CSV table of C-alpha atoms and ligand atoms in Angstrom, one decimal:
chain,number,residue,atom,x,y,z
A,724,MET,CA,60.2,-60.1,-4.8
A,725,SER,CA,58.1,-63.4,-3.2
A,726,GLY,CA,58.4,-66.3,-5.3
A,727,PRO,CA,55.2,-68.3,-6.1
A,728,ASN,CA,52.7,-69.3,-3.2
A,729,THR,CA,53.0,-73.0,-4.1
A,730,GLU,CA,51.4,-73.7,-0.7
A,731,PHE,CA,48.5,-72.1,-2.0
A,732,ASP,CA,44.6,-74.2,-0.9
A,733,PRO,CA,41.9,-74.2,-3.6
A,734,LYS,CA,39.1,-74.6,-0.4
A,735,GLN,CA,40.7,-70.7,1.1
A,736,VAL,CA,39.1,-69.3,-2.3
A,737,ALA,CA,36.1,-70.5,-2.6
A,738,ALA,CA,34.7,-67.4,-2.7
A,739,LEU,CA,36.0,-67.4,-6.4
A,740,SER,CA,34.2,-70.7,-7.1
A,741,ALA,CA,32.0,-70.1,-10.3
A,742,GLU,CA,29.3,-71.5,-8.2
A,743,ALA,CA,30.2,-68.7,-5.5
A,744,ILE,CA,30.5,-66.0,-8.2
A,745,ASP,CA,26.7,-66.5,-9.4
A,746,ALA,CA,25.2,-66.7,-6.4
A,747,MET,CA,26.5,-63.5,-5.4
A,748,VAL,CA,25.8,-62.4,-9.1
A,749,GLN,CA,22.1,-63.9,-8.2
A,750,ALA,CA,21.7,-62.0,-4.7
A,751,ALA,CA,23.0,-58.1,-6.3
A,752,VAL,CA,20.1,-58.4,-9.5
A,753,GLU,CA,17.7,-59.8,-6.7
A,754,ALA,CA,18.3,-56.7,-4.8
A,755,ILE,CA,18.7,-54.6,-7.4
A,756,ALA,CA,14.9,-55.3,-9.2
A,757,SER,CA,13.7,-55.2,-5.7
A,758,ALA,CA,14.5,-51.6,-4.9
A,759,GLY,CA,12.0,-49.5,-4.9
A,760,ASP,CA,13.6,-46.5,-5.3
A,761,LEU,CA,16.8,-44.4,-5.6
A,762,ASP,CA,17.8,-44.1,-1.8
A,763,ALA,CA,17.0,-48.5,-2.0
A,764,LEU,CA,18.7,-48.8,-5.0
A,765,LYS,CA,21.7,-46.9,-3.3
A,766,SER,CA,22.3,-49.0,-0.3
A,767,ALA,CA,22.0,-52.6,-2.6
A,768,ARG,CA,25.1,-50.8,-4.7
A,769,LEU,CA,27.3,-50.2,-1.6
A,770,ALA,CA,26.4,-53.8,-0.5
A,771,HIS,CA,26.7,-55.3,-3.7
A,772,ALA,CA,29.1,-53.6,-6.4
A,773,GLY,CA,31.1,-51.3,-3.0
A,774,ASP,CA,34.4,-51.9,-1.6
A,775,ARG,CA,33.5,-53.4,1.1
A,776,SER,CA,30.7,-56.1,-1.6
A,777,PRO,CA,31.4,-59.7,-1.7
A,778,LEU,CA,32.5,-59.5,-5.1
A,779,ALA,CA,34.9,-57.0,-4.1
A,780,LEU,CA,36.7,-58.9,-1.4
A,781,ALA,CA,36.2,-62.0,-4.3
A,782,ASN,CA,38.5,-59.8,-6.3
A,783,ARG,CA,41.0,-58.6,-4.3
A,784,GLU,CA,41.4,-63.1,-3.8
A,785,ILE,CA,42.9,-63.1,-6.9
A,786,GLY,CA,45.8,-62.1,-6.2
A,787,ALA,CA,46.5,-65.2,-3.8
A,788,LEU,CA,45.3,-67.2,-6.9
A,789,PRO,CA,48.4,-69.3,-8.3
A,790,PRO,CA,49.0,-67.9,-11.9
A,791,ALA,CA,47.7,-70.4,-14.1
A,792,ALA,CA,43.7,-69.9,-12.2
A,793,LYS,CA,44.1,-65.9,-11.8
A,794,ALA,CA,43.5,-65.5,-15.5
A,795,GLU,CA,40.2,-67.4,-14.9
A,796,ALA,CA,39.0,-65.9,-12.2
A,797,GLY,CA,39.7,-62.6,-13.6
A,798,LYS,CA,37.4,-63.1,-15.9
A,799,ARG,CA,34.6,-64.7,-14.0
A,800,VAL,CA,35.1,-62.3,-11.5
A,801,GLY,CA,34.9,-59.4,-14.3
A,802,GLN,CA,31.6,-60.3,-15.9
A,803,ALA,CA,29.8,-60.6,-12.6
A,804,ARG,CA,30.8,-57.1,-11.7
A,805,ALA,CA,29.9,-56.0,-15.2
A,806,ARG,CA,26.4,-58.1,-14.8
A,807,VAL,CA,25.9,-56.1,-11.7
A,808,LYS,CA,26.9,-52.5,-12.9
A,809,GLN,CA,24.5,-52.8,-16.2
A,810,ALA,CA,22.0,-54.3,-13.9
A,811,LEU,CA,22.3,-51.4,-10.7
A,812,ASP,CA,22.9,-49.0,-14.1
A,813,GLU,CA,19.1,-50.3,-16.5
A,814,ARG,CA,17.3,-50.2,-12.5
A,815,GLU,CA,18.8,-46.5,-11.8
A,816,GLU,CA,17.2,-45.7,-15.5
A,817,VAL,CA,14.2,-46.7,-14.1
A,818,LEU,CA,14.0,-45.7,-11.3
A,819,LEU,CA,14.9,-41.9,-12.5
A,820,ARG,CA,12.3,-41.8,-14.8
A,821,GLU,CA,9.4,-43.0,-12.2
A,822,ARG,CA,11.1,-39.9,-10.1
A,823,ASP,CA,11.1,-37.9,-12.5
A,824,ALA,CA,7.3,-38.8,-13.8
A,825,LEU,CA,6.7,-38.7,-9.9
A,826,VAL,CA,8.1,-35.1,-9.3
A,827,LEU,CA,6.4,-34.2,-12.5
A,828,GLN,CA,2.9,-35.4,-11.4
A,829,ALA,CA,3.1,-33.3,-7.6
A,830,GLU,CA,4.3,-30.3,-9.4
A,831,ALA,CA,1.4,-30.1,-12.1
A,832,VAL,CA,-0.3,-26.8,-11.9
A,833,ASP,CA,-3.7,-27.1,-12.5
A,834,VAL,CA,-4.1,-23.4,-14.0
A,835,THR,CA,-7.7,-23.9,-14.4
A,836,LEU,CA,-8.2,-24.1,-11.2
A,837,PRO,CA,-9.8,-21.0,-9.0
A,838,VAL,CA,-6.7,-18.6,-7.8
A,839,GLN,CA,-6.5,-17.5,-4.7
A,840,ARG,CA,-6.0,-13.5,-4.9
A,841,THR,CA,-5.0,-11.7,-2.0
A,842,PRO,CA,-6.2,-8.0,-2.7
A,843,ILE,CA,-3.4,-5.5,-2.7
A,844,GLY,CA,-5.7,-3.0,-1.8
A,845,GLY,CA,-6.4,0.8,-2.6
A,846,ARG,CA,-5.4,4.1,-1.4
A,847,HIS,CA,-9.0,6.0,-0.7
A,848,PRO,CA,-10.7,8.5,-2.5
A,849,LEU,CA,-11.0,10.9,-0.1
A,850,THR,CA,-7.3,10.6,0.0
A,851,THR,CA,-6.3,10.8,-4.1
A,852,LEU,CA,-8.7,13.0,-4.2
A,853,MET,CA,-6.9,15.5,-1.7
A,854,GLU,CA,-4.1,15.2,-3.4
A,855,ARG,CA,-5.6,15.7,-6.5
A,856,MET,CA,-6.7,18.9,-4.9
A,857,ALA,CA,-3.2,19.4,-4.0
A,858,ASP,CA,-1.3,19.2,-7.6
A,859,VAL,CA,-4.0,21.6,-8.4
A,860,PHE,CA,-1.5,24.3,-6.5
A,861,ILE,CA,1.6,22.8,-6.6
A,862,SER,CA,1.2,23.7,-10.6
A,863,MET,CA,0.7,26.8,-9.7
A,864,GLY,CA,3.6,27.0,-8.0
A,865,TYR,CA,2.6,26.1,-4.5
A,866,ASP,CA,4.3,24.8,-1.1
A,867,VAL,CA,2.4,22.1,0.4
A,868,ALA,CA,3.1,22.1,4.3
A,869,GLU,CA,1.4,20.1,6.6
A,870,GLY,CA,0.9,20.6,11.1
A,871,PRO,CA,0.5,18.3,14.3
A,872,GLU,CA,-3.3,17.0,14.8
A,873,ALA,CA,-3.1,17.8,18.4
A,874,GLU,CA,-2.4,21.3,18.0
A,875,ALA,CA,-1.4,24.8,19.9
A,876,GLU,CA,-5.2,26.1,21.2
A,877,TRP,CA,-3.3,29.2,19.7
A,878,ALA,CA,-2.4,28.6,16.7
A,879,ASN,CA,-6.0,26.6,16.1
A,880,PHE,CA,-7.9,29.9,17.9
A,881,ASP,CA,-6.3,32.7,19.4
A,882,ALA,CA,-3.6,33.5,16.4
A,883,LEU,CA,-6.5,33.4,13.5
A,884,ASN,CA,-8.6,35.9,16.4
A,885,VAL,CA,-10.5,33.2,17.4
A,886,PRO,CA,-12.2,35.3,20.9
A,887,PRO,CA,-11.6,33.7,24.1
A,888,ASP,CA,-15.9,33.4,24.3
A,889,HIS,CA,-16.4,32.3,20.6
A,890,PRO,CA,-18.5,29.1,20.4
A,891,ALA,CA,-16.3,27.2,18.0
A,892,ARG,CA,-14.3,26.7,21.7
A,893,THR,CA,-16.3,25.3,23.6
A,894,MET,CA,-15.7,21.3,24.1
A,895,GLN,CA,-19.5,20.9,22.2
A,896,ASP,CA,-17.7,21.6,18.7
A,897,THR,CA,-13.6,21.0,19.9
A,898,PHE,CA,-12.1,17.8,21.5
A,899,TYR,CA,-9.1,18.8,24.0
A,900,VAL,CA,-5.9,16.8,24.5
A,901,GLU,CA,-6.4,15.8,28.6
A,902,SER,CA,-8.1,18.7,30.0
A,903,PRO,CA,-10.1,22.4,28.3
A,904,ASN,CA,-6.6,23.8,30.4
A,905,SER,CA,-4.1,22.0,28.4
A,906,GLY,CA,-3.9,24.2,25.6
A,907,VAL,CA,-4.0,21.6,23.1
A,908,VAL,CA,-6.8,20.5,20.9
A,909,LEU,CA,-7.9,18.4,17.7
A,910,ARG,CA,-7.3,21.2,15.3
A,911,THR,CA,-11.3,21.8,14.0
A,912,GLN,CA,-9.7,23.1,11.1
A,913,THR,CA,-6.8,22.9,8.6
A,914,SER,CA,-6.0,26.9,9.3
A,915,PRO,CA,-3.7,26.5,12.2
A,916,ILE,CA,-1.5,25.6,9.4
A,917,GLN,CA,-1.7,29.3,7.8
A,918,ILE,CA,-0.1,30.0,11.4
A,919,ARG,CA,2.9,27.9,11.3
A,920,ALA,CA,3.4,28.4,7.2
A,921,MET,CA,3.7,32.5,7.9
A,922,LEU,CA,5.7,32.0,11.2
A,923,GLU,CA,8.1,29.7,9.6
A,924,ARG,CA,8.5,30.8,6.4
A,925,PRO,CA,10.0,33.7,3.8
A,926,LEU,CA,7.9,36.0,2.4
A,927,PRO,CA,5.7,35.3,-0.5
A,928,ILE,CA,4.1,32.6,0.9
A,929,TYR,CA,2.1,30.1,-1.4
A,930,VAL,CA,1.4,27.5,0.3
A,931,VAL,CA,-1.3,24.5,0.4
A,932,ALA,CA,-2.4,22.3,2.9
A,933,PRO,CA,-4.3,19.5,3.2
A,934,GLY,CA,-5.3,17.6,6.2
A,935,ARG,CA,-7.6,15.9,9.1
A,936,VAL,CA,-9.6,17.6,11.4
A,937,TYR,CA,-11.9,17.0,14.2
A,938,ARG,CA,-14.9,18.1,15.3
A,939,THR,CA,-17.5,16.6,18.2
A,940,ASP,CA,-19.9,16.0,15.9
A,941,GLU,CA,-22.3,12.7,15.4
A,942,LEU,CA,-21.9,10.7,12.6
A,943,ASP,CA,-24.8,11.2,9.9
A,944,ALA,CA,-25.2,12.0,6.5
A,945,THR,CA,-23.7,15.1,6.4
A,946,HIS,CA,-21.3,15.0,9.6
A,947,THR,CA,-18.2,13.4,10.9
A,948,PRO,CA,-16.3,13.9,14.0
A,949,VAL,CA,-12.8,13.3,11.7
A,950,PHE,CA,-13.0,14.9,8.1
A,951,HIS,CA,-10.1,16.2,5.6
A,952,GLN,CA,-9.9,20.0,4.3
A,953,ILE,CA,-7.4,22.0,2.5
A,954,GLU,CA,-6.7,25.3,3.4
A,955,GLY,CA,-4.1,27.6,1.0
A,956,PRO,CA,-2.8,30.7,2.9
A,957,ALA,CA,-0.9,33.4,-0.1
A,958,VAL,CA,0.8,36.5,1.2
A,959,ASP,CA,2.4,39.0,-0.9
A,960,GLU,CA,2.7,42.2,-2.2
A,961,GLY,CA,0.2,44.1,-3.4
A,962,LEU,CA,-2.7,40.4,-3.6
A,963,THR,CA,-6.0,40.7,-4.4
A,964,MET,CA,-9.2,39.6,-4.1
A,965,ALA,CA,-8.8,39.3,-7.1
A,966,ASP,CA,-6.2,37.1,-7.1
A,967,LEU,CA,-7.9,35.0,-4.7
A,968,LYS,CA,-11.1,34.4,-6.8
A,969,GLY,CA,-9.0,33.7,-9.6
A,970,THR,CA,-7.2,31.1,-8.0
A,971,LEU,CA,-10.5,29.3,-6.9
A,972,ASP,CA,-11.8,29.6,-10.0
A,973,HIS,CA,-9.0,27.7,-10.9
A,974,LEU,CA,-9.5,25.0,-8.5
A,975,ALA,CA,-12.9,24.5,-9.5
A,976,THR,CA,-12.7,24.3,-13.4
A,977,GLN,CA,-9.9,21.3,-12.8
A,978,MET,CA,-12.5,19.4,-9.9
A,979,PHE,CA,-15.5,19.9,-11.8
A,980,GLY,CA,-14.3,20.6,-15.4
A,981,GLU,CA,-14.5,23.3,-17.7
A,982,GLY,CA,-18.0,25.8,-17.5
A,983,ILE,CA,-18.2,25.7,-13.2
A,984,ILE,CA,-19.5,28.6,-11.9
A,985,THR,CA,-18.3,30.0,-8.9
A,986,ARG,CA,-19.1,32.6,-6.9
A,987,LEU,CA,-18.1,34.6,-3.6
A,988,ARG,CA,-20.6,35.5,-1.1
A,989,PRO,CA,-20.3,38.1,2.4
A,990,SER,CA,-19.2,36.0,5.2
A,991,TYR,CA,-17.7,36.2,8.2
A,992,PHE,CA,-14.3,34.4,9.7
A,993,PRO,CA,-12.2,35.5,12.6
A,994,PHE,CA,-9.6,35.3,10.1
A,995,THR,CA,-10.3,37.1,7.6
A,996,GLU,CA,-11.5,40.1,6.3
A,997,PRO,CA,-13.6,40.8,4.5
A,998,SER,CA,-14.7,37.4,4.5
A,999,ALA,CA,-16.9,35.1,1.5
A,1000,GLU,CA,-18.3,31.8,1.3
A,1001,VAL,CA,-17.5,30.0,-2.0
A,1002,ASP,CA,-20.1,28.7,-3.3
A,1003,LEU,CA,-20.5,26.1,-6.7
A,1004,GLN,CA,-23.4,26.9,-9.1
A,1005,CYS,CA,-26.0,23.8,-8.5
A,1006,PHE,CA,-24.2,21.1,-11.5
A,1007,VAL,CA,-27.5,19.0,-11.7
A,1008,CYS,CA,-30.2,22.5,-12.3
A,1009,ARG,CA,-27.8,24.7,-13.5
A,1010,GLY,CA,-29.8,27.8,-11.3
A,1011,ALA,CA,-32.8,26.6,-13.3
A,1012,SER,CA,-34.7,25.2,-10.0
A,1013,VAL,CA,-34.7,28.7,-8.6
A,1014,GLY,CA,-38.0,30.1,-8.6
A,1015,ASP,CA,-39.8,27.1,-10.6
A,1016,PRO,CA,-42.1,25.1,-7.7
A,1017,SER,CA,-42.6,22.7,-10.6
A,1018,ASN,CA,-39.4,21.5,-10.8
A,1019,PRO,CA,-37.5,21.5,-7.6
A,1020,CYS,CA,-34.0,20.1,-7.2
A,1021,ARG,CA,-32.5,17.7,-4.5
A,1022,THR,CA,-28.6,18.8,-4.9
A,1023,CYS,CA,-29.2,22.1,-4.5
A,1024,GLY,CA,-32.7,22.3,-2.7
A,1025,SER,CA,-33.6,24.7,-5.5
A,1026,GLU,CA,-31.0,27.3,-3.8
A,1027,GLY,CA,-29.2,27.0,-7.7
A,1028,TRP,CA,-25.8,27.3,-5.5
A,1029,ILE,CA,-24.2,25.0,-3.0
A,1030,GLU,CA,-21.5,25.5,-0.7
A,1031,TRP,CA,-17.9,24.4,-0.7
A,1032,GLY,CA,-15.9,26.6,1.0
A,1033,GLY,CA,-14.5,29.7,2.9
A,1034,CYS,CA,-12.2,32.6,2.1
A,1035,GLY,CA,-11.4,36.1,2.6
A,1036,MET,CA,-8.1,38.2,2.7
A,1037,VAL,CA,-6.1,37.5,5.8
A,1038,ASN,CA,-7.4,39.5,8.3
A,1039,PRO,CA,-4.4,42.2,9.1
A,1040,ARG,CA,-4.5,40.8,12.9
A,1041,VAL,CA,-4.0,37.3,11.6
A,1042,LEU,CA,-0.8,38.8,10.3
A,1043,GLN,CA,0.3,41.0,13.0
A,1044,ALA,CA,0.0,38.2,15.2
A,1045,VAL,CA,2.7,36.6,13.3
A,1046,GLY,CA,5.2,39.8,12.9
A,1047,ILE,CA,4.2,40.3,8.9
A,1048,ASP,CA,4.4,43.5,8.1
A,1049,THR,CA,1.0,44.7,7.3
A,1050,ASP,CA,1.7,48.0,5.6
A,1051,LYS,CA,3.0,46.7,2.1
A,1052,ASN,CA,1.4,42.2,2.6
A,1053,ARG,CA,-1.5,40.6,2.1
A,1054,GLY,CA,-2.9,37.5,2.5
A,1055,PHE,CA,-5.9,35.4,0.8
A,1056,ALA,CA,-7.0,32.5,1.8
A,1057,PHE,CA,-9.3,29.1,1.4
A,1058,GLY,CA,-10.2,26.1,3.0
A,1059,MET,CA,-12.7,23.5,1.5
A,1060,GLY,CA,-13.9,20.4,2.9
A,1061,ILE,CA,-12.3,16.7,0.8
A,1062,GLU,CA,-15.4,15.2,2.1
A,1063,ARG,CA,-18.1,17.7,0.1
A,1064,THR,CA,-16.0,17.7,-3.1
A,1065,LEU,CA,-15.5,14.1,-3.5
A,1066,MET,CA,-19.6,14.4,-2.8
A,1067,PHE,CA,-20.0,17.4,-5.5
A,1068,ARG,CA,-17.9,15.5,-7.8
A,1069,ASN,CA,-18.3,12.0,-7.7
A,1070,GLY,CA,-22.0,12.2,-6.6
A,1071,VAL,CA,-21.7,10.5,-3.4
A,1072,THR,CA,-25.0,11.1,-1.2
A,1073,ASP,CA,-24.1,9.7,3.1
A,1074,MET,CA,-20.6,10.3,3.9
A,1075,ARG,CA,-20.8,7.7,6.3
A,1076,ASP,CA,-20.1,5.5,2.6
A,1077,MET,CA,-16.2,7.9,3.3
A,1078,VAL,CA,-15.8,6.4,6.6
A,1079,GLU,CA,-17.3,2.5,7.7
A,1080,GLY,CA,-14.6,1.0,4.9
A,1081,ASP,CA,-17.1,-1.1,2.9
A,1082,LEU,CA,-14.5,-2.0,0.0
A,1083,ARG,CA,-17.4,-2.1,-2.2
A,1084,PHE,CA,-17.7,2.2,-2.0
A,1085,THR,CA,-13.8,2.3,-2.6
A,1086,ARG,CA,-13.8,0.1,-5.1
A,1087,ALA,CA,-16.2,2.1,-7.5
A,1088,PHE,CA,-13.3,4.8,-7.4
A,1089,GLY,CA,-11.3,1.9,-8.6
A,1090,VAL,CA,-8.1,1.1,-7.8
A,1091,ASP,CA,-6.0,3.9,-7.6
A,1092,ALA,CA,-2.3,3.8,-6.5
B,1321,DAH,N1,-11.4,27.0,7.9
B,1321,DAH,C1,-12.9,27.8,8.3
B,1321,DAH,C2,-13.8,26.6,8.6
B,1321,DAH,O1,-13.4,25.3,9.1
B,1321,DAH,C3,-12.1,27.1,6.5
B,1321,DAH,C4,-11.6,29.0,6.2
B,1321,DAH,C5,-12.7,29.8,6.0
B,1321,DAH,C6,-10.6,28.6,5.7
B,1321,DAH,C7,-12.5,31.2,6.0
B,1321,DAH,C8,-10.0,29.6,5.7
B,1321,DAH,C9,-11.2,31.1,5.4
B,1321,DAH,O2,-8.8,30.0,5.3
B,1321,DAH,O3,-10.4,32.3,4.9
B,1321,DAH,O4,-14.6,26.2,8.0
């Protein structure tokens, strides 16, 4: 152990003089007071209370003092450091409060400001109606089937007993993919899905097929080159036209409400025999305009009926084309336009409204997700 340092020169520890310590405290207090934010205060803390600050260095000198001087110097430095610490704490409290106030102000939300709303979008009324119609069949035990929109000409025409020279096959009516010899068309009806269902599924078949179809029509109030149909083939033992009528009546009631009256009017389709158009009694005049020139009806043209779709008993030639035994099995089929159904159901008078994408049109149906 070394003895007391008798050769101590008080000049060397001038840093411990009362003036020097006061000056250090003074400098520290000024620096702390002028720290404008918490970062500046951190620097001031490092400079005036850190390990290498003048007061810390002065503190280290105490050990070199003669024992008699140690206590006083220790007390002086200790008090000085306490004052600096207190100044730091006080300033920190003030700066923290200021910062919190600024944050509160910056993050304040004015709940009265108008909101920037991003519309979430809704599904098109044609889509929801098509699904609703399909749901009616699902509740009767039908499966939903789909097919390609670019379809084999064979399934769209030949297998459906449409003869090669039928006018519907011409390029005036049908979009051919690439060339008329490609054998691929944009399907002109959902009926080819019947063919696919009959080829792919075991009997009995109860299938509903909603989908998009294409024809080379110009867009106007009653035509669009892209539209939608829903198709239903049923093939089972012993099916009759009465089953067809009952099924269509159920669909009509679900779509238009109790009391809607339907009728089957003889017609012709190559893929059904017999064939019929399914008509709805005009729900505006209820038939009252027929033969009453004083009371014309614009909805049905005073016919009393409006055409909804086509139907019939599946032509045995179609069943044979897909290998179904026609001794035992019978089929019925129907197909109707979704656009027409929307027009009747919701009083839409111009088809262009359905394709132009104007939100004012779709909004009127509500956001139906
Ligand atoms: N595919 C026919 C059309 O687009 C509609 C149709 C009629 C479908 C009779 C059928 C049916 O399934 O049996 O005009």
